[in-house]
Structures are given as C-alpha cells and as structure tokens.
PDB file of C-alpha atoms in Angstrom:
ATOM      1  CA  MET A  68     103.539  48.949 117.241  1.00  0.00           C
ATOM      2  CA  LEU A  69     105.214  50.669 120.169  1.00  0.00           C
ATOM      3  CA  ARG A  70     103.506  50.860 123.557  1.00  0.00           C
ATOM      4  CA  CYS A  71     103.947  52.925 126.716  1.00  0.00           C
ATOM      5  CA  ASP A  72     103.376  50.729 129.769  1.00  0.00           C
ATOM      6  CA  SER A  73     102.989  53.801 131.990  1.00  0.00           C
ATOM      7  CA  CYS A  74     100.346  55.632 129.951  1.00  0.00           C
ATOM      8  CA  HIS A  75      98.864  52.458 128.372  1.00  0.00           C
ATOM      9  CA  ILE A  76      98.823  53.972 124.890  1.00  0.00           C
ATOM     10  CA  ASP A  77     100.057  52.776 121.518  1.00  0.00           C
ATOM     11  CA  VAL A  78     102.472  54.992 119.621  1.00  0.00           C
ATOM     12  CA  GLU A  79     103.086  54.873 115.883  1.00  0.00           C
ATOM     13  CA  GLY A  80     106.428  55.642 114.349  1.00  0.00           C
ATOM     14  CA  GLN A  81     109.946  55.105 115.542  1.00  0.00           C
ATOM     15  CA  LEU A  82     110.066  57.091 118.771  1.00  0.00           C
ATOM     16  CA  ARG A  83     112.194  55.796 121.622  1.00  0.00           C
ATOM     17  CA  ARG A  84     110.282  57.457 124.455  1.00  0.00           C
ATOM     18  CA  CYS A  85     106.643  58.204 125.149  1.00  0.00           C
ATOM     19  CA  PRO A  86     105.663  61.685 123.949  1.00  0.00           C
ATOM     20  CA  LEU A  87     103.461  62.114 127.057  1.00  0.00           C
ATOM     21  CA  CYS A  88     105.539  60.920 130.007  1.00  0.00           C
ATOM     22  CA  GLY A  89     108.991  60.306 128.518  1.00  0.00           C
ATOM     23  CA  SER A  90     109.138  56.639 129.583  1.00  0.00           C
ATOM     24  CA  PRO A  91     110.947  54.116 127.311  1.00  0.00           C
ATOM     25  CA  LEU A  92     108.626  52.482 124.780  1.00  0.00           C
ATOM     26  CA  SER A  93     108.326  48.754 124.320  1.00  0.00           C
ATOM     27  CA  GLY A  94     107.406  46.774 121.225  1.00  0.00           C
ATOM     28  CA  THR A  95     108.354  46.956 117.560  1.00  0.00           C
ATOM     29  CA  PRO A  96     108.631  50.308 115.784  1.00  0.00           C
ATOM     30  CA  SER A  97     106.222  50.851 112.911  1.00  0.00           C
ATOM     31  CA  PRO A  98     106.793  52.964 109.788  1.00  0.00           C
ATOM     32  CA  ASP A  99     106.629  56.680 110.561  1.00  0.00           C
ATOM     33  CA  PRO A 100     103.220  58.068 109.411  1.00  0.00           C
ATOM     34  CA  PHE A 101     104.925  61.344 108.484  1.00  0.00           C
ATOM     35  CA  PRO A 102     107.376  61.014 105.610  1.00  0.00           C
ATOM     36  CA  ASP A 103     110.873  62.331 106.110  1.00  0.00           C
ATOM     37  CA  VAL A 104     110.760  65.404 103.902  1.00  0.00           C
ATOM     38  CA  PRO A 105     113.864  67.578 103.885  1.00  0.00           C
ATOM     39  CA  PRO A 106     113.151  71.215 104.775  1.00  0.00           C
ATOM     40  CA  VAL A 107     112.623  73.453 101.804  1.00  0.00           C
ATOM     41  CA  ARG A 108     115.192  76.210 101.675  1.00  0.00           C
ATOM     42  CA  GLN A 109     114.175  79.499 100.206  1.00  0.00           C
ATOM     43  CA  ALA A 110     116.533  80.026  97.346  1.00  0.00           C
ATOM     44  CA  PHE A 111     115.605  83.643  96.761  1.00  0.00           C
ATOM     45  CA  HIS A 112     115.294  86.075  99.645  1.00  0.00           C
ATOM     46  CA  VAL A 113     113.822  89.330  98.371  1.00  0.00           C
ATOM     47  CA  GLY A 114     114.665  91.194 101.564  1.00  0.00           C
ATOM     48  CA  GLY A 115     118.288  90.135 101.380  1.00  0.00           C
ATOM     49  CA  LEU A 116     118.463  91.170  97.739  1.00  0.00           C
ATOM     50  CA  VAL A 117     117.062  94.629  98.514  1.00  0.00           C
ATOM     51  CA  GLY A 118     119.568  95.000 101.360  1.00  0.00           C
ATOM     52  CA  THR A 119     122.455  93.933  99.132  1.00  0.00           C
ATOM     53  CA  ILE A 120     121.464  96.365  96.384  1.00  0.00           C
ATOM     54  CA  THR A 121     121.133  99.154  98.940  1.00  0.00           C
ATOM     55  CA  ALA A 122     124.576  98.429 100.397  1.00  0.00           C
ATOM     56  CA  VAL A 123     126.161  98.392  96.933  1.00  0.00           C
ATOM     57  CA  LEU A 124     124.535 101.696  95.971  1.00  0.00           C
ATOM     58  CA  CYS A 125     125.674 103.274  99.262  1.00  0.00           C
ATOM     59  CA  LEU A 126     129.242 102.161  98.501  1.00  0.00           C
ATOM     60  CA  VAL A 127     128.943 103.662  95.023  1.00  0.00           C
ATOM     61  CA  ALA A 128     127.851 106.970  96.570  1.00  0.00           C
ATOM     62  CA  LEU A 129     130.865 106.910  98.897  1.00  0.00           C
ATOM     63  CA  LEU A 130     133.181 106.142  95.975  1.00  0.00           C
ATOM     64  CA  LEU A 131     131.738 109.077  94.038  1.00  0.00           C
ATOM     65  CA  LEU A 132     132.396 111.248  97.085  1.00  0.00           C
ATOM     66  CA  ALA A 133     135.973 109.956  97.323  1.00  0.00           C
ATOM     67  CA  VAL A 134     136.737 110.840  93.699  1.00  0.00           C
ATOM     68  CA  GLY A 135     135.077 114.237  93.986  1.00  0.00           C
ATOM     69  CA  LEU A 136     132.104 113.666  91.685  1.00  0.00           C
ATOM     70  CA  VAL A 137     129.594 114.501  94.436  1.00  0.00           C
ATOM     71  CA  THR A 138     129.762 116.782  97.447  1.00  0.00           C
ATOM     72  CA  ILE A 139     129.349 115.706 101.064  1.00  0.00           C
ATOM     73  CA  PRO A 140     125.719 116.967 101.292  1.00  0.00           C
ATOM     74  CA  GLU A 141     124.882 115.165  98.045  1.00  0.00           C
ATOM     75  CA  ALA A 142     126.459 111.916  99.272  1.00  0.00           C
ATOM     76  CA  VAL A 143     124.622 112.174 102.604  1.00  0.00           C
ATOM     77  CA  ALA A 144     121.334 112.780 100.766  1.00  0.00           C
ATOM     78  CA  ILE A 145     121.877 109.796  98.466  1.00  0.00           C
ATOM     79  CA  VAL A 146     122.745 107.460 101.329  1.00  0.00           C
ATOM     80  CA  GLY A 147     119.826 108.755 103.392  1.00  0.00           C
ATOM     81  CA  VAL A 148     117.396 108.199 100.536  1.00  0.00           C
ATOM     82  CA  LEU A 149     118.697 104.677  99.955  1.00  0.00           C
ATOM     83  CA  LEU A 150     118.405 103.759 103.636  1.00  0.00           C
ATOM     84  CA  VAL A 151     114.887 105.157 103.968  1.00  0.00           C
ATOM     85  CA  ASN A 152     113.859 103.311 100.824  1.00  0.00           C
ATOM     86  CA  TYR A 153     115.368 100.065 102.160  1.00  0.00           C
ATOM     87  CA  LEU A 154     113.630 100.350 105.530  1.00  0.00           C
ATOM     88  CA  PHE A 155     110.283 100.997 103.904  1.00  0.00           C
ATOM     89  CA  LEU A 156     110.611  98.146 101.403  1.00  0.00           C
ATOM     90  CA  ARG A 157     111.705  95.815 104.191  1.00  0.00           C
ATOM     91  CA  ASN A 158     108.626  96.784 106.167  1.00  0.00           C
ATOM     92  CA  ILE A 159     106.465  96.076 103.118  1.00  0.00           C
ATOM     93  CA  LEU A 160     107.995  92.631 102.640  1.00  0.00           C
ATOM     94  CA  ALA A 161     107.638  91.737 106.309  1.00  0.00           C
ATOM     95  CA  HIS A 162     104.273  93.227 107.248  1.00  0.00           C
ATOM     96  CA  ALA A 163     102.374  94.020 104.057  1.00  0.00           C
ATOM     97  CA  THR A 164      98.664  93.380 104.573  1.00  0.00           C
ATOM     98  CA  SER A 165      97.356  95.468 101.706  1.00  0.00           C
ATOM     99  CA  GLY A 166      99.370  96.067  98.574  1.00  0.00           C
ATOM    100  CA  LEU A 167      97.321  99.138  97.660  1.00  0.00           C
ATOM    101  CA  ARG A 168      97.836 100.677 101.087  1.00  0.00           C
ATOM    102  CA  MET A 169     101.591 100.128 100.818  1.00  0.00           C
ATOM    103  CA  VAL A 170     101.629 101.800  97.392  1.00  0.00           C
ATOM    104  CA  GLU A 171      99.787 104.808  98.820  1.00  0.00           C
ATOM    105  CA  ARG A 172     102.314 105.079 101.630  1.00  0.00           C
ATOM    106  CA  TYR A 173     105.229 104.601  99.248  1.00  0.00           C
ATOM    107  CA  PHE A 174     104.236 107.792  97.435  1.00  0.00           C
ATOM    108  CA  PHE A 175     104.846 109.770 100.645  1.00  0.00           C
ATOM    109  CA  VAL A 176     108.225 108.093 101.080  1.00  0.00           C
ATOM    110  CA  LEU A 177     109.240 108.910  97.493  1.00  0.00           C
ATOM    111  CA  LEU A 178     108.115 112.517  97.865  1.00  0.00           C
ATOM    112  CA  ALA A 179     110.033 112.897 101.140  1.00  0.00           C
ATOM    113  CA  MET A 180     113.145 111.424  99.522  1.00  0.00           C
ATOM    114  CA  ALA A 181     112.837 113.765  96.521  1.00  0.00           C
ATOM    115  CA  LEU A 182     112.564 116.801  98.805  1.00  0.00           C
ATOM    116  CA  LEU A 183     115.547 115.572 100.824  1.00  0.00           C
ATOM    117  CA  VAL A 184     117.617 115.257  97.663  1.00  0.00           C
ATOM    118  CA  TYR A 185     116.566 118.720  96.514  1.00  0.00           C
ATOM    119  CA  PHE A 186     117.400 120.512  99.766  1.00  0.00           C
ATOM    120  CA  ALA A 187     120.762 118.711  99.849  1.00  0.00           C
ATOM    121  CA  THR A 188     121.709 119.298  96.209  1.00  0.00           C
ATOM    122  CA  ARG A 189     119.561 122.276  95.134  1.00  0.00           C
ATOM    123  CA  ALA A 190     119.223 120.565  91.763  1.00  0.00           C
ATOM    124  CA  PRO A 191     116.445 122.454  89.898  1.00  0.00           C
ATOM    125  CA  VAL A 192     115.402 119.341  87.978  1.00  0.00           C
ATOM    126  CA  VAL A 193     114.183 117.812  91.245  1.00  0.00           C
ATOM    127  CA  SER A 194     112.007 120.750  92.334  1.00  0.00           C
ATOM    128  CA  THR A 195     110.827 121.590  88.828  1.00  0.00           C
ATOM    129  CA  PHE A 196     110.020 118.145  87.444  1.00  0.00           C
ATOM    130  CA  ILE A 197     110.497 115.206  89.834  1.00  0.00           C
ATOM    131  CA  VAL A 198     108.457 116.533  92.782  1.00  0.00           C
ATOM    132  CA  PRO A 199     105.518 117.701  90.611  1.00  0.00           C
ATOM    133  CA  LEU A 200     105.636 114.476  88.589  1.00  0.00           C
ATOM    134  CA  LEU A 201     105.349 112.368  91.739  1.00  0.00           C
ATOM    135  CA  CYS A 202     102.323 114.393  92.838  1.00  0.00           C
ATOM    136  CA  ILE A 203     100.719 114.213  89.395  1.00  0.00           C
ATOM    137  CA  VAL A 204     101.134 110.436  89.192  1.00  0.00           C
ATOM    138  CA  ALA A 205      99.694 109.981  92.695  1.00  0.00           C
ATOM    139  CA  LEU A 206      96.683 112.213  91.967  1.00  0.00           C
ATOM    140  CA  LEU A 207      95.957 110.507  88.640  1.00  0.00           C
ATOM    141  CA  ALA A 208      96.296 107.068  90.214  1.00  0.00           C
ATOM    142  CA  ASN A 209      93.878 108.033  92.988  1.00  0.00           C
ATOM    143  CA  GLY A 210      91.453 109.364  90.395  1.00  0.00           C
ATOM    144  CA  VAL A 211      91.525 106.047  88.527  1.00  0.00           C
ATOM    145  CA  LEU A 212      91.096 104.059  91.754  1.00  0.00           C
ATOM    146  CA  LEU A 213      88.197 106.298  92.737  1.00  0.00           C
ATOM    147  CA  ALA A 214      86.510 105.674  89.383  1.00  0.00           C
ATOM    148  CA  ILE A 215      86.970 101.897  89.730  1.00  0.00           C
ATOM    149  CA  PHE A 216      86.177 101.266  93.397  1.00  0.00           C
ATOM    150  CA  ARG A 217      84.065 104.362  94.187  1.00  0.00           C
ATOM    151  CA  SER A 218      82.619 104.271  97.718  1.00  0.00           C
ATOM    152  CA  ARG A 219      84.840 101.378  98.856  1.00  0.00           C
ATOM    153  CA  PHE A 220      87.970 103.362  98.014  1.00  0.00           C
ATOM    154  CA  ILE A 221      86.710 106.441  99.859  1.00  0.00           C
ATOM    155  CA  GLU A 222      85.786 104.401 102.906  1.00  0.00           C
ATOM    156  CA  GLY A 223      89.171 102.734 103.209  1.00  0.00           C
ATOM    157  CA  TYR A 224      91.507 105.420 101.885  1.00  0.00           C
ATOM    158  CA  ALA A 225      89.997 108.788 102.810  1.00  0.00           C
ATOM    159  CA  LYS A 226      93.045 109.874 104.799  1.00  0.00           C
ATOM    160  CA  TYR A 227      95.354 109.106 101.876  1.00  0.00           C
ATOM    161  CA  LEU A 228      93.136 111.096  99.533  1.00  0.00           C
ATOM    162  CA  ILE A 229      93.293 114.077 101.887  1.00  0.00           C
ATOM    163  CA  MET A 230      97.086 113.895 102.159  1.00  0.00           C
ATOM    164  CA  ASP A 231      97.499 113.504  98.392  1.00  0.00           C
ATOM    165  CA  ILE A 232      95.330 116.553  97.756  1.00  0.00           C
ATOM    166  CA  VAL A 233      97.297 118.639 100.262  1.00  0.00           C
ATOM    167  CA  LEU A 234     100.656 117.466  98.921  1.00  0.00           C
ATOM    168  CA  GLY A 235      99.496 118.268  95.399  1.00  0.00           C
ATOM    169  CA  GLY A 236     100.058 121.918  96.306  1.00  0.00           C
ATOM    170  CA  VAL A 237     103.648 121.413  97.491  1.00  0.00           C
ATOM    171  CA  PRO A 238     105.165 121.977  94.013  1.00  0.00           C
ATOM    172  CA  LEU A 239     103.306 125.290  93.802  1.00  0.00           C
ATOM    173  CA  LEU A 240     104.847 126.326  97.118  1.00  0.00           C
ATOM    174  CA  LEU A 241     108.289 125.571  95.685  1.00  0.00           C
ATOM    175  CA  VAL A 242     107.461 127.864  92.767  1.00  0.00           C
ATOM    176  CA  ALA A 243     106.190 130.584  95.100  1.00  0.00           C
ATOM    177  CA  PHE A 244     109.455 130.514  97.057  1.00  0.00           C
ATOM    178  CA  GLY A 245     111.545 130.613  93.875  1.00  0.00           C
ATOM    179  CA  GLN A 246     112.775 127.018  94.161  1.00  0.00           C
ATOM    180  CA  ALA A 247     111.482 125.821  90.772  1.00  0.00           C
ATOM    181  CA  ALA A 248     112.743 126.988  87.403  1.00  0.00           C
ATOM    182  CA  TRP A 249     109.498 126.341  85.483  1.00  0.00           C
ATOM    183  CA  PRO A 250     106.019 126.715  87.017  1.00  0.00           C
ATOM    184  CA  TRP A 251     103.806 124.666  84.722  1.00  0.00           C
ATOM    185  CA  PRO A 252     104.352 121.178  86.208  1.00  0.00           C
ATOM    186  CA  ALA A 253     103.519 122.639  89.635  1.00  0.00           C
ATOM    187  CA  VAL A 254     100.409 124.304  88.215  1.00  0.00           C
ATOM    188  CA  VAL A 255      99.258 120.990  86.704  1.00  0.00           C
ATOM    189  CA  SER A 256      99.738 119.275  90.059  1.00  0.00           C
ATOM    190  CA  ALA A 257      97.718 121.931  91.900  1.00  0.00           C
ATOM    191  CA  VAL A 258      94.914 121.870  89.307  1.00  0.00           C
ATOM    192  CA  LEU A 259      94.646 118.071  89.530  1.00  0.00           C
ATOM    193  CA  ALA A 260      94.510 118.305  93.323  1.00  0.00           C
ATOM    194  CA  LEU A 261      91.646 120.819  93.123  1.00  0.00           C
ATOM    195  CA  LEU A 262      89.814 118.712  90.528  1.00  0.00           C
ATOM    196  CA  LEU A 263      90.095 115.611  92.684  1.00  0.00           C
ATOM    197  CA  LEU A 264      88.854 117.563  95.708  1.00  0.00           C
ATOM    198  CA  ALA A 265      85.889 118.898  93.693  1.00  0.00           C
ATOM    199  CA  VAL A 266      84.970 115.403  92.495  1.00  0.00           C
ATOM    200  CA  LEU A 267      85.157 114.056  96.043  1.00  0.00           C
ATOM    201  CA  LEU A 268      83.041 116.854  97.504  1.00  0.00           C
ATOM    202  CA  VAL A 269      80.441 117.038  94.737  1.00  0.00           C
ATOM    203  CA  GLY A 270      80.356 113.593  93.183  1.00  0.00           C
ATOM    204  CA  THR A 271      80.359 111.317  96.235  1.00  0.00           C
ATOM    205  CA  ARG A 272      77.111 112.571  97.810  1.00  0.00           C
ATOM    206  CA  GLY A 273      78.783 113.631 101.011  1.00  0.00           C
ATOM    207  CA  GLN A 274      80.564 110.331 101.678  1.00  0.00           C
ATOM    208  CA  PHE A 275      84.029 111.888 101.459  1.00  0.00           C
ATOM    209  CA  ALA A 276      83.012 114.655 103.875  1.00  0.00           C
ATOM    210  CA  ARG A 277      81.608 112.114 106.329  1.00  0.00           C
ATOM    211  CA  GLU A 278      84.683 109.885 106.140  1.00  0.00           C
ATOM    212  CA  SER A 279      86.930 112.932 106.575  1.00  0.00           C
ATOM    213  CA  CYS A 280      85.005 114.010 109.679  1.00  0.00           C
ATOM    214  CA  LYS A 281      85.507 110.553 111.176  1.00  0.00           C
ATOM    215  CA  LEU A 282      89.266 110.981 110.896  1.00  0.00           C
ATOM    216  CA  PHE A 283      89.190 114.154 113.002  1.00  0.00           C
ATOM    217  CA  ASP A 284      86.453 113.057 115.405  1.00  0.00           C
ATOM    218  CA  ARG A 285      88.080 112.301 118.754  1.00  0.00           C
ATOM    219  CA  GLY A 286      84.822 111.904 120.609  1.00  0.00           C
TER     220      GLY A 286
END
C-alpha cells in the first residue's frame, strides 16, 4: 500500500505522486483497482458516413454538369438539397431528443428541398407528384399518430399539426398558378388537410383549439 506522508492517507494502485498534494508516495504499490481496459473505438460513425455520401453525390452532380447532362441551376439545386439534407441529418444525430419530433421536422425539410428542386428545374413531375405526395404522406402519418396517441399527440405536436394542415394546401396553390400538370394529387392533399382539421376541431373536444391558442398567446 502506498502512503502520502504529507496528507497521511493511503493510496491504492500504482501512482507515483499523491492525487491530493502531488507529493511523492512511499511504500509498496498495490494492484490497480481499476483494470487497464483499452478505449473502445467506434468502428462505425454514422455522421461521417452521411457526410461521405453527401460529398460523393455532390461530386456526381458536378460531373453531370461537366458533361452537360444537367444545367447550372439544376446542379446548384441538387447540391443545395444534398447540403441541407446533410446538415439536418447531422443535427438529428448530434442533438436528437425525440425521434418523432425529428421526423415531423424532416417533412418540412423534404418539402423545402422538393420546392427548391422544382423552381430550379421546372420539372413538372416534382410539382405534380412529389410535392403532393410528401404532403399526403405527412397528413396520413399525422392522422395515424392522432388515432394512436390522441390527446398526448395534440398536446406535444399541435404546432406541427397546424403547419402540416397549412402546407397541405401548397400543392393546390401550384395548380392554381399553373405549375402542376395534373390537379388530382393536389386535390387529394387539400382534402386530407381539411379532413384532419375537421377531426381536430370536432373530435378533440376543444383540446386542439386550446393548444393552438397557447402557441399564439404572448401574454
């Protein structure tokens, strides 16, 4: 057993100096109570993998631009979408506290990226099908979550429900401004948004209205 003559304490292990005062220890070292375990190295870094994939896809977009398969606005839109997606996924991996909340937010990121791609490329498939499909999936998913969790989902996710309902009408705006080639996916999205709003207003006994008022109450 090692001993510090200055502090008058016994020290286990194989230290050379007192951990309190730094004086040299006297006596015979004893076996270290903490085994010498080599540090565990993380073999798989998800964040690094996402960054690598993003960098590779950005290089592919630049190569497509170099060979003339995409235009400059299209290449900029692709790279912008990839970078936004990477930043959001990195934030999820680093700070995710609620997986469901991250999924709700990811819908807004995907919708923003789809609109960015459309306004850069003017590809009708994006405005006609991809944007409405994203809204439809989000509205259906919120409907299922509402049926499962009921009041708990409204209490914690009222603001996301409001934003999803509002964004459900975005595809119809694209149709109104002549940006979509076929109106029916947009109509389905708008109808689902209205149905979800009706369920929330009628079927939740005023809870959705109360939670919505809290969001706008600055008092």
